[in-house]
PDB file of C-alpha atoms in Angstrom:
ATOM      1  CA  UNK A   5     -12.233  -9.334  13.352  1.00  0.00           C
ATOM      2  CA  UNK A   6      -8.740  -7.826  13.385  1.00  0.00           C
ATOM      3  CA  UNK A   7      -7.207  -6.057  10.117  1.00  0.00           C
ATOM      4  CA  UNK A   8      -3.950  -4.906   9.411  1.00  0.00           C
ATOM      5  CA  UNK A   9      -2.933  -2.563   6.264  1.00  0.00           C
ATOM      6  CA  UNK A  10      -0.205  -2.437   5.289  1.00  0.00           C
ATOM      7  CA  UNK A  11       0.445   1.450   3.831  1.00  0.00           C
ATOM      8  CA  UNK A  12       2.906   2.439   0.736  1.00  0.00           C
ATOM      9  CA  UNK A  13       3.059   5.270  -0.917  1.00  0.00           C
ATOM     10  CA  UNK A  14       4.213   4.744  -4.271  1.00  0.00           C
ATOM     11  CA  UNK A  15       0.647   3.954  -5.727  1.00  0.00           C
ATOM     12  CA  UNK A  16      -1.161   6.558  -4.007  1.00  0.00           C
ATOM     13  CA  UNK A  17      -4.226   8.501  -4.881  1.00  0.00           C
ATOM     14  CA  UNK A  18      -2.830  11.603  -7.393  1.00  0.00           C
ATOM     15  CA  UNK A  19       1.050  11.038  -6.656  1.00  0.00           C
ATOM     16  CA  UNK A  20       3.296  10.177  -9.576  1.00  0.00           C
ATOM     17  CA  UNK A  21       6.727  11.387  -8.769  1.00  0.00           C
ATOM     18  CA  UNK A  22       9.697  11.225  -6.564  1.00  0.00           C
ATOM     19  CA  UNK A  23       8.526  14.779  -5.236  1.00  0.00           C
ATOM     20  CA  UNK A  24       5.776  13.562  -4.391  1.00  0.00           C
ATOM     21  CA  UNK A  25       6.771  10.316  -2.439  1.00  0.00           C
ATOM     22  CA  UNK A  26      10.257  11.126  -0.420  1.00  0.00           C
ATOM     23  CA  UNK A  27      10.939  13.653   2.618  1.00  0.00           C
ATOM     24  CA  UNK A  28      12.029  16.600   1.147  1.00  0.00           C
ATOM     25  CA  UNK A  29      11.008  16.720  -2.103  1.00  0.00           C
ATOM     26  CA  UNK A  30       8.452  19.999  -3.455  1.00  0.00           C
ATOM     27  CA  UNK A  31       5.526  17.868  -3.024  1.00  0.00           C
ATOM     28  CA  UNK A  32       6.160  15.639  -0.172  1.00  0.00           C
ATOM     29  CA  UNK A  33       4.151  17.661   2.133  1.00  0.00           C
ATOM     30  CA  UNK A  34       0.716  16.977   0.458  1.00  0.00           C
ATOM     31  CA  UNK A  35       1.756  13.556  -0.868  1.00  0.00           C
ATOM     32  CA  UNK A  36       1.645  12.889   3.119  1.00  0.00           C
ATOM     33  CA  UNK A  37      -2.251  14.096   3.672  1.00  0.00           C
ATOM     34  CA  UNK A  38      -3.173  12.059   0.167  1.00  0.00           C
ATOM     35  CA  UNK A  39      -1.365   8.974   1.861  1.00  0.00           C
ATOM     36  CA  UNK A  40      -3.499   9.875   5.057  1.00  0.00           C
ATOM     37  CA  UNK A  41      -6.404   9.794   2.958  1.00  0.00           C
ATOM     38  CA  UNK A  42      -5.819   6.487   1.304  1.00  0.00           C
ATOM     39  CA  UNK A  43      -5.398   5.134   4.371  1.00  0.00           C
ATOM     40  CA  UNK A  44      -8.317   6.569   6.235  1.00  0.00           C
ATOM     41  CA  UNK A  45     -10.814   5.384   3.372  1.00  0.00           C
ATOM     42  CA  UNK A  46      -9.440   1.859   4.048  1.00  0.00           C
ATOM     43  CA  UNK A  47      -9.674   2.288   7.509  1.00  0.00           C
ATOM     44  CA  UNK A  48     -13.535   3.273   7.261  1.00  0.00           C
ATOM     45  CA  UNK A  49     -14.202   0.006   4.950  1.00  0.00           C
ATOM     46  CA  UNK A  50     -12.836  -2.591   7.271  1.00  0.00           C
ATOM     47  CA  UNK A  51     -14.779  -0.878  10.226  1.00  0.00           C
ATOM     48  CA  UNK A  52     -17.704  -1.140   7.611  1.00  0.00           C
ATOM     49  CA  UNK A  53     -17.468  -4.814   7.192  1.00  0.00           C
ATOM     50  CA  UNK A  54     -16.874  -5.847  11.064  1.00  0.00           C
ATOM     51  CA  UNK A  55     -13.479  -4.924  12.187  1.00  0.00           C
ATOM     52  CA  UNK A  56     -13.207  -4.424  16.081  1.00  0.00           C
ATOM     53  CA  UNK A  57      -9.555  -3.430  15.475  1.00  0.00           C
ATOM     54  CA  UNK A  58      -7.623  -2.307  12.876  1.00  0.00           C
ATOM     55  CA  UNK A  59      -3.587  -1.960  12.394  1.00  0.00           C
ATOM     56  CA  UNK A  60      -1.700   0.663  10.217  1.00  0.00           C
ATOM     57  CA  UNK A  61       1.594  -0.079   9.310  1.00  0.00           C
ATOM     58  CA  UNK A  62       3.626   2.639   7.935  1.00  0.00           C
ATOM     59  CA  UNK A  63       5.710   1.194   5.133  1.00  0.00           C
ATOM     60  CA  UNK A  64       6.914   3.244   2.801  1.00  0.00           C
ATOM     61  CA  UNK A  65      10.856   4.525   3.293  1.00  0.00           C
ATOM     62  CA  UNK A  66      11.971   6.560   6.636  1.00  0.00           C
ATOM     63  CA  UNK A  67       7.879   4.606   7.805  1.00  0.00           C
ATOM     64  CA  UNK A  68       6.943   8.087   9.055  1.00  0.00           C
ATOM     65  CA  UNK A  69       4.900   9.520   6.345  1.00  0.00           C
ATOM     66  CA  UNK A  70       1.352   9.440   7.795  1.00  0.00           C
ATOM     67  CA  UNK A  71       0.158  12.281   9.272  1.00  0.00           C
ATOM     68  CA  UNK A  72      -0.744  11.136  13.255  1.00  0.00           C
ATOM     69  CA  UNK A  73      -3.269  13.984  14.248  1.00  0.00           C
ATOM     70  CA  UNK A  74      -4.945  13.065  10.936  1.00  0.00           C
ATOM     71  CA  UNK A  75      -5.164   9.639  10.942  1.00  0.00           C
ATOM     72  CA  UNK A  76      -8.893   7.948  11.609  1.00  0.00           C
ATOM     73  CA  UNK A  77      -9.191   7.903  15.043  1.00  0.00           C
ATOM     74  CA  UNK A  78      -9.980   3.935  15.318  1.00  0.00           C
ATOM     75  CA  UNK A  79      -6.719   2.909  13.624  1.00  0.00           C
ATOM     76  CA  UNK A  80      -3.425   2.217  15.480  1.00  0.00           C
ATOM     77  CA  UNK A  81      -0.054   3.176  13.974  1.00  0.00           C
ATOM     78  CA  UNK A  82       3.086   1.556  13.700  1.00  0.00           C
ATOM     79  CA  UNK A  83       5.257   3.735  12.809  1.00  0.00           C
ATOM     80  CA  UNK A  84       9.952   4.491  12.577  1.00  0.00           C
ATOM     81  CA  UNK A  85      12.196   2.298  11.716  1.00  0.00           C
ATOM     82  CA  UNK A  86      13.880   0.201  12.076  1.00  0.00           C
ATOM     83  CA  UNK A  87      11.250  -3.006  11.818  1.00  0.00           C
ATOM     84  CA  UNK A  88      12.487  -6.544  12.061  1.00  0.00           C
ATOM     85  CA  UNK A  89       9.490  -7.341   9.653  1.00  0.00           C
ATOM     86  CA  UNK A  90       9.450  -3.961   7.434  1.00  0.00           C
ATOM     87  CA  UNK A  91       6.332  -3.151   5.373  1.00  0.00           C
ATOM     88  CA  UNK A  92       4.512  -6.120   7.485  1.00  0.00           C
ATOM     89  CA  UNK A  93       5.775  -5.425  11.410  1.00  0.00           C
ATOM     90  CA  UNK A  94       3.615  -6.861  13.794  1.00  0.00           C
ATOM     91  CA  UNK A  95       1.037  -8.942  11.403  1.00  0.00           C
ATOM     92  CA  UNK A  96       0.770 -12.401  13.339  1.00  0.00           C
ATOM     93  CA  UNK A  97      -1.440 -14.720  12.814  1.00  0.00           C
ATOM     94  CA  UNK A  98      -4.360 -12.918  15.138  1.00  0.00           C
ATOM     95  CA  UNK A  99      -5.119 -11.662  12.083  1.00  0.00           C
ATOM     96  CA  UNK A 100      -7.814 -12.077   9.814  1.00  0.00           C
ATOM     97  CA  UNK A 101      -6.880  -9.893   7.066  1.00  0.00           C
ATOM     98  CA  UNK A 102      -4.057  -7.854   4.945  1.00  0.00           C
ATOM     99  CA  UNK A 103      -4.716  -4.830   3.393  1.00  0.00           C
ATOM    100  CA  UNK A 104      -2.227  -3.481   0.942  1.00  0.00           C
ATOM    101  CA  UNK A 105      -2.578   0.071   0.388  1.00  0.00           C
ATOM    102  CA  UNK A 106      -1.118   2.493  -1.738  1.00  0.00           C
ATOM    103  CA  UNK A 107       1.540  -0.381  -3.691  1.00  0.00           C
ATOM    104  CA  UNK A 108       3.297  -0.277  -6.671  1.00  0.00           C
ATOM    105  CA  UNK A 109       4.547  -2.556  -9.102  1.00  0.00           C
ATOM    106  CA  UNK A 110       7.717  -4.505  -9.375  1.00  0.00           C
ATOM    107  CA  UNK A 111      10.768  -3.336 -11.116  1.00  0.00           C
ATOM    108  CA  UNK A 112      10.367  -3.754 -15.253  1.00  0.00           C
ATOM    109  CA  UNK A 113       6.711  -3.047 -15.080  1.00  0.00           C
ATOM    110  CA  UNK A 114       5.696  -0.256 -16.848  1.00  0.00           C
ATOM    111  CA  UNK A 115       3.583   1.138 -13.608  1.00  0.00           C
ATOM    112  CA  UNK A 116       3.632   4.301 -11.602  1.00  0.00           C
ATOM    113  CA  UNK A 117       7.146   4.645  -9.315  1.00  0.00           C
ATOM    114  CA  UNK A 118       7.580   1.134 -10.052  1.00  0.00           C
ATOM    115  CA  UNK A 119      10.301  -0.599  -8.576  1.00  0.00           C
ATOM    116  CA  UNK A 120      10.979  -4.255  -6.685  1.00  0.00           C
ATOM    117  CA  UNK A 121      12.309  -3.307  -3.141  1.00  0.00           C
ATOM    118  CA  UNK A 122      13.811   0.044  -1.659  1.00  0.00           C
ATOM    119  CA  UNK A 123      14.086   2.052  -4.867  1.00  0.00           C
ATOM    120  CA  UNK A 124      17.185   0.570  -6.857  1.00  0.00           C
ATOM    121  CA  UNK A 125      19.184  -1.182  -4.468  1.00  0.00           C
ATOM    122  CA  UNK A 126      16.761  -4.644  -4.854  1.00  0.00           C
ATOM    123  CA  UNK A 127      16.161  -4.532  -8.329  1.00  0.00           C
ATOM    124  CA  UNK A 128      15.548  -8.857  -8.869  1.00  0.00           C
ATOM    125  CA  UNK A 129      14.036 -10.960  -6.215  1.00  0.00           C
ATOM    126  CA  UNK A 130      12.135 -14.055  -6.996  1.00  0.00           C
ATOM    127  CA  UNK A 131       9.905 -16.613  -5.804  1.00  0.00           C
ATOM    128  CA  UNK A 132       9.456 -20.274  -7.140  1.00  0.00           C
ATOM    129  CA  UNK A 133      10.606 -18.769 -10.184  1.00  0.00           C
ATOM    130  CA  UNK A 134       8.614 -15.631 -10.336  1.00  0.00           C
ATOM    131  CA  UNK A 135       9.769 -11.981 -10.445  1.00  0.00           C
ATOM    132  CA  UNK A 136       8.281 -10.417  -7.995  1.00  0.00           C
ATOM    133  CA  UNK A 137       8.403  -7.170  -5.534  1.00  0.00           C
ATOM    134  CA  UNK A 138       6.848  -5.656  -2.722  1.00  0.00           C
ATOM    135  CA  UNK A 139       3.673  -7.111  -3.289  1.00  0.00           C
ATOM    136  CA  UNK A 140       4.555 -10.550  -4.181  1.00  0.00           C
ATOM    137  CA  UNK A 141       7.006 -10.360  -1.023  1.00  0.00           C
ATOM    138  CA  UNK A 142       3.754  -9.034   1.347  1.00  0.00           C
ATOM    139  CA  UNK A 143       1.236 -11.435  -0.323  1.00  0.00           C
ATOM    140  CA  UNK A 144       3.896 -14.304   0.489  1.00  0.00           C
ATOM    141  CA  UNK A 145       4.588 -13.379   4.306  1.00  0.00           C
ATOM    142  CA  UNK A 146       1.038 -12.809   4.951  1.00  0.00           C
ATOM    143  CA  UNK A 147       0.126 -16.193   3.399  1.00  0.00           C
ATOM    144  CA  UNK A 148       2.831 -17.930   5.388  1.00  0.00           C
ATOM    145  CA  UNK A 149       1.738 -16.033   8.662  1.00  0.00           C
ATOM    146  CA  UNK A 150      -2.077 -17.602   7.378  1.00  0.00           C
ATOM    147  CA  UNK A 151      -3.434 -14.392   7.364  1.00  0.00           C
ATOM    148  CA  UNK A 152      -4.814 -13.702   3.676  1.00  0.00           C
ATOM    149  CA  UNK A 153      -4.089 -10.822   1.660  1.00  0.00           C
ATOM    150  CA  UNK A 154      -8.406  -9.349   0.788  1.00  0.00           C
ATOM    151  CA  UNK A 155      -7.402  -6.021  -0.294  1.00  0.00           C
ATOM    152  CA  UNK A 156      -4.998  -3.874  -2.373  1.00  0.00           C
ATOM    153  CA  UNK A 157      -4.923   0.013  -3.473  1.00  0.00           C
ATOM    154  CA  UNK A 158      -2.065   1.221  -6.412  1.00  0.00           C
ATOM    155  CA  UNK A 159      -2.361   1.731  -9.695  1.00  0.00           C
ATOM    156  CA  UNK A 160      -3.938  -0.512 -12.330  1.00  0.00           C
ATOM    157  CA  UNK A 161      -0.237  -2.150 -12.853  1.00  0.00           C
ATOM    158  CA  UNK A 162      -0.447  -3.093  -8.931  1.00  0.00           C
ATOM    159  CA  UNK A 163      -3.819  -4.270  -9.305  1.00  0.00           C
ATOM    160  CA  UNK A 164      -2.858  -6.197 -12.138  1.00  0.00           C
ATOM    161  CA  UNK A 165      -0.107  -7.783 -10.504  1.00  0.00           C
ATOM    162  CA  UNK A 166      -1.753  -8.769  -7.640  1.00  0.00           C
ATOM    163  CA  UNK A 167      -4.237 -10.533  -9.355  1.00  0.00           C
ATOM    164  CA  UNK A 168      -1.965 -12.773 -10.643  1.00  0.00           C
ATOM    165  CA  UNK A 169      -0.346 -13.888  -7.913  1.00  0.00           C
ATOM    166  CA  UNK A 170      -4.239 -13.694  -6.176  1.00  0.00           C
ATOM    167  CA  UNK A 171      -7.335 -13.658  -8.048  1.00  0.00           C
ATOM    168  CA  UNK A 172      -8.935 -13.668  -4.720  1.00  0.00           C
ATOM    169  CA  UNK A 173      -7.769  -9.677  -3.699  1.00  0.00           C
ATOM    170  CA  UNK A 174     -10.136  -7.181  -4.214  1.00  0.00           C
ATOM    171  CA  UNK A 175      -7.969  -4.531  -6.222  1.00  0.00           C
ATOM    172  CA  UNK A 176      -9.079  -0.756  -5.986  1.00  0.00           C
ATOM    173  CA  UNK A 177      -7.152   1.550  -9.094  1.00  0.00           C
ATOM    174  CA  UNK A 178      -6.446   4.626  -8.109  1.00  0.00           C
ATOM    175  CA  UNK A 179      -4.647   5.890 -11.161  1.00  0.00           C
ATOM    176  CA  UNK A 180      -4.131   4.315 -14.490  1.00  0.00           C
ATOM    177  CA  UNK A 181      -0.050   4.303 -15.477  1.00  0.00           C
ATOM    178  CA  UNK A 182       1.071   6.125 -18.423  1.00  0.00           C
ATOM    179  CA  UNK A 183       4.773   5.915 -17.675  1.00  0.00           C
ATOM    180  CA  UNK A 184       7.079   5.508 -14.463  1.00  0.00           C
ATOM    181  CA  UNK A 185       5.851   9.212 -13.581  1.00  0.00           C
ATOM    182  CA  UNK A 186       2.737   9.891 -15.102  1.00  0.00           C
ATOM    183  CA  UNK A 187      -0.963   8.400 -14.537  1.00  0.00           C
ATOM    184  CA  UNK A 188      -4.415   8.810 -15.835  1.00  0.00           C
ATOM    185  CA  UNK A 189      -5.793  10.054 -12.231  1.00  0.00           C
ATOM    186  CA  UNK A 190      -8.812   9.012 -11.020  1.00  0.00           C
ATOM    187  CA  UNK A 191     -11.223  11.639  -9.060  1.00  0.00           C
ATOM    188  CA  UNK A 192      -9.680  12.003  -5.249  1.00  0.00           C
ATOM    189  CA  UNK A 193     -12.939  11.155  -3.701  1.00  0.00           C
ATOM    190  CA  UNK A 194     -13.962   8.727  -6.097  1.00  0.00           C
ATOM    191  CA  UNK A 195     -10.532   7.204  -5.767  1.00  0.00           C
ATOM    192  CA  UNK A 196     -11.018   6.899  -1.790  1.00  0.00           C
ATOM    193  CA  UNK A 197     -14.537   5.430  -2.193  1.00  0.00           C
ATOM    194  CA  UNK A 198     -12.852   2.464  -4.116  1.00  0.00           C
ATOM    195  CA  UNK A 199     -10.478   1.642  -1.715  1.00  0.00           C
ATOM    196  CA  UNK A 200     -13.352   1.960   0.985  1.00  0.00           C
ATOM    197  CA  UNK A 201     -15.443   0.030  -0.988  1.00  0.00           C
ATOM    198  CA  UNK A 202     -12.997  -2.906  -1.940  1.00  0.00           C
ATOM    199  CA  UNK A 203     -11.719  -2.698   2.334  1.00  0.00           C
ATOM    200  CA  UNK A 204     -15.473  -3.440   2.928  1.00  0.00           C
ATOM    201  CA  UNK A 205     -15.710  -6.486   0.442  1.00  0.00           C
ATOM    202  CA  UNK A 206     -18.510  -4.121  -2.048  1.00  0.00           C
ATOM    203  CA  UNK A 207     -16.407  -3.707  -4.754  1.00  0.00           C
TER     204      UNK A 207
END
């Protein structure tokens, strides 16, 4: 069984601001390692339910936030930019699973860093008629590429909106939105044993 992830940074475990999320800022540093973390439980999970290989996308801005040397030593990385198919480079239809770590919600939801599609520059995009942002646009591309979308890490607005446009995805909360940059956080470790719980189907 082969499983790609798909990795975002915006709904991370404990991260809540720009500082947090983009090269530079105060925080950006160990916004990188919680990333790593996210990543790493999801990483463990598929393993746990059968993977024989497992692919890490980097998707979130300049795509090299993860931290290599810390990064579970089964996974392989994609990782720069550019990508001709962004936050989903390299899924094909080899496939047999999408995991969506780490999302946020689209722009006008009242979630954590929310936003539709590289910070304010895509503010609307739609699809038969529905608003929609990154994970709309992910859920769409894997489901065209027949590769379905099990899994998905944010906060509860993410997991909310996944489940409407899949009732299917196992959605693991991380943090529970107050505002664009504030969040209810969830324990770190008990945070990462949802996500590796809900990557190995036991959620």
């Amino acid at each position: 069984m082969q499983v790609y992830i798909s990795a975002d940074m915006e709904g991370v475990t404990g991260l809540v601001a720009a500082q947090d999320v983009q090269a530079g800022g105060q925080d950006y540093q160990h916004g990188r390692a919680m990333m790593t973390e996210d990543v790493n439980a999801a990483v463990r999970g598929a393993l746990a339910a059968g993977a024989t290989r497992v692919l890490v996308n980097d998707a979130h801005s300049t795509m090299r936030n993860l931290c290599v040397d810390q990064l579970h030593p089964e996974a392989e990385l994609v990782r720069g930019k550019p990508k001709r198919m962004g936050m989903l480079e390299d899924l094909d239809p080899d496939f047999d699973a999408v995991m969506c770590v780490g999302y946020h919600s689209r722009a006008g939801a009242l979630g954590v860093l929310s936003h539709s599609y590289m910070g304010h520059e895509i503010e609307d995009m739609w699809l038969d008629d529905r608003s929609m942002g990154e994970i709309g646009f992910a859920h769409a591309t894997a489901t065209a590429l027949g590769v379905p979308v099990v899994m998905l890490s944010g906060d509860d607005v993410a997991c909310e909106e996944m489940t409407a446009w899949d009732a299917g995805v196992v959605t693991a909360p991380v943090k529970y939105a107050r505002d664009r940059f504030s969040a209810r956080l969830r324990p770190a470790a008990e945070a990462r044993r949802a996500i590796e719980e809900a990557a190995a189907g036991r959620a």
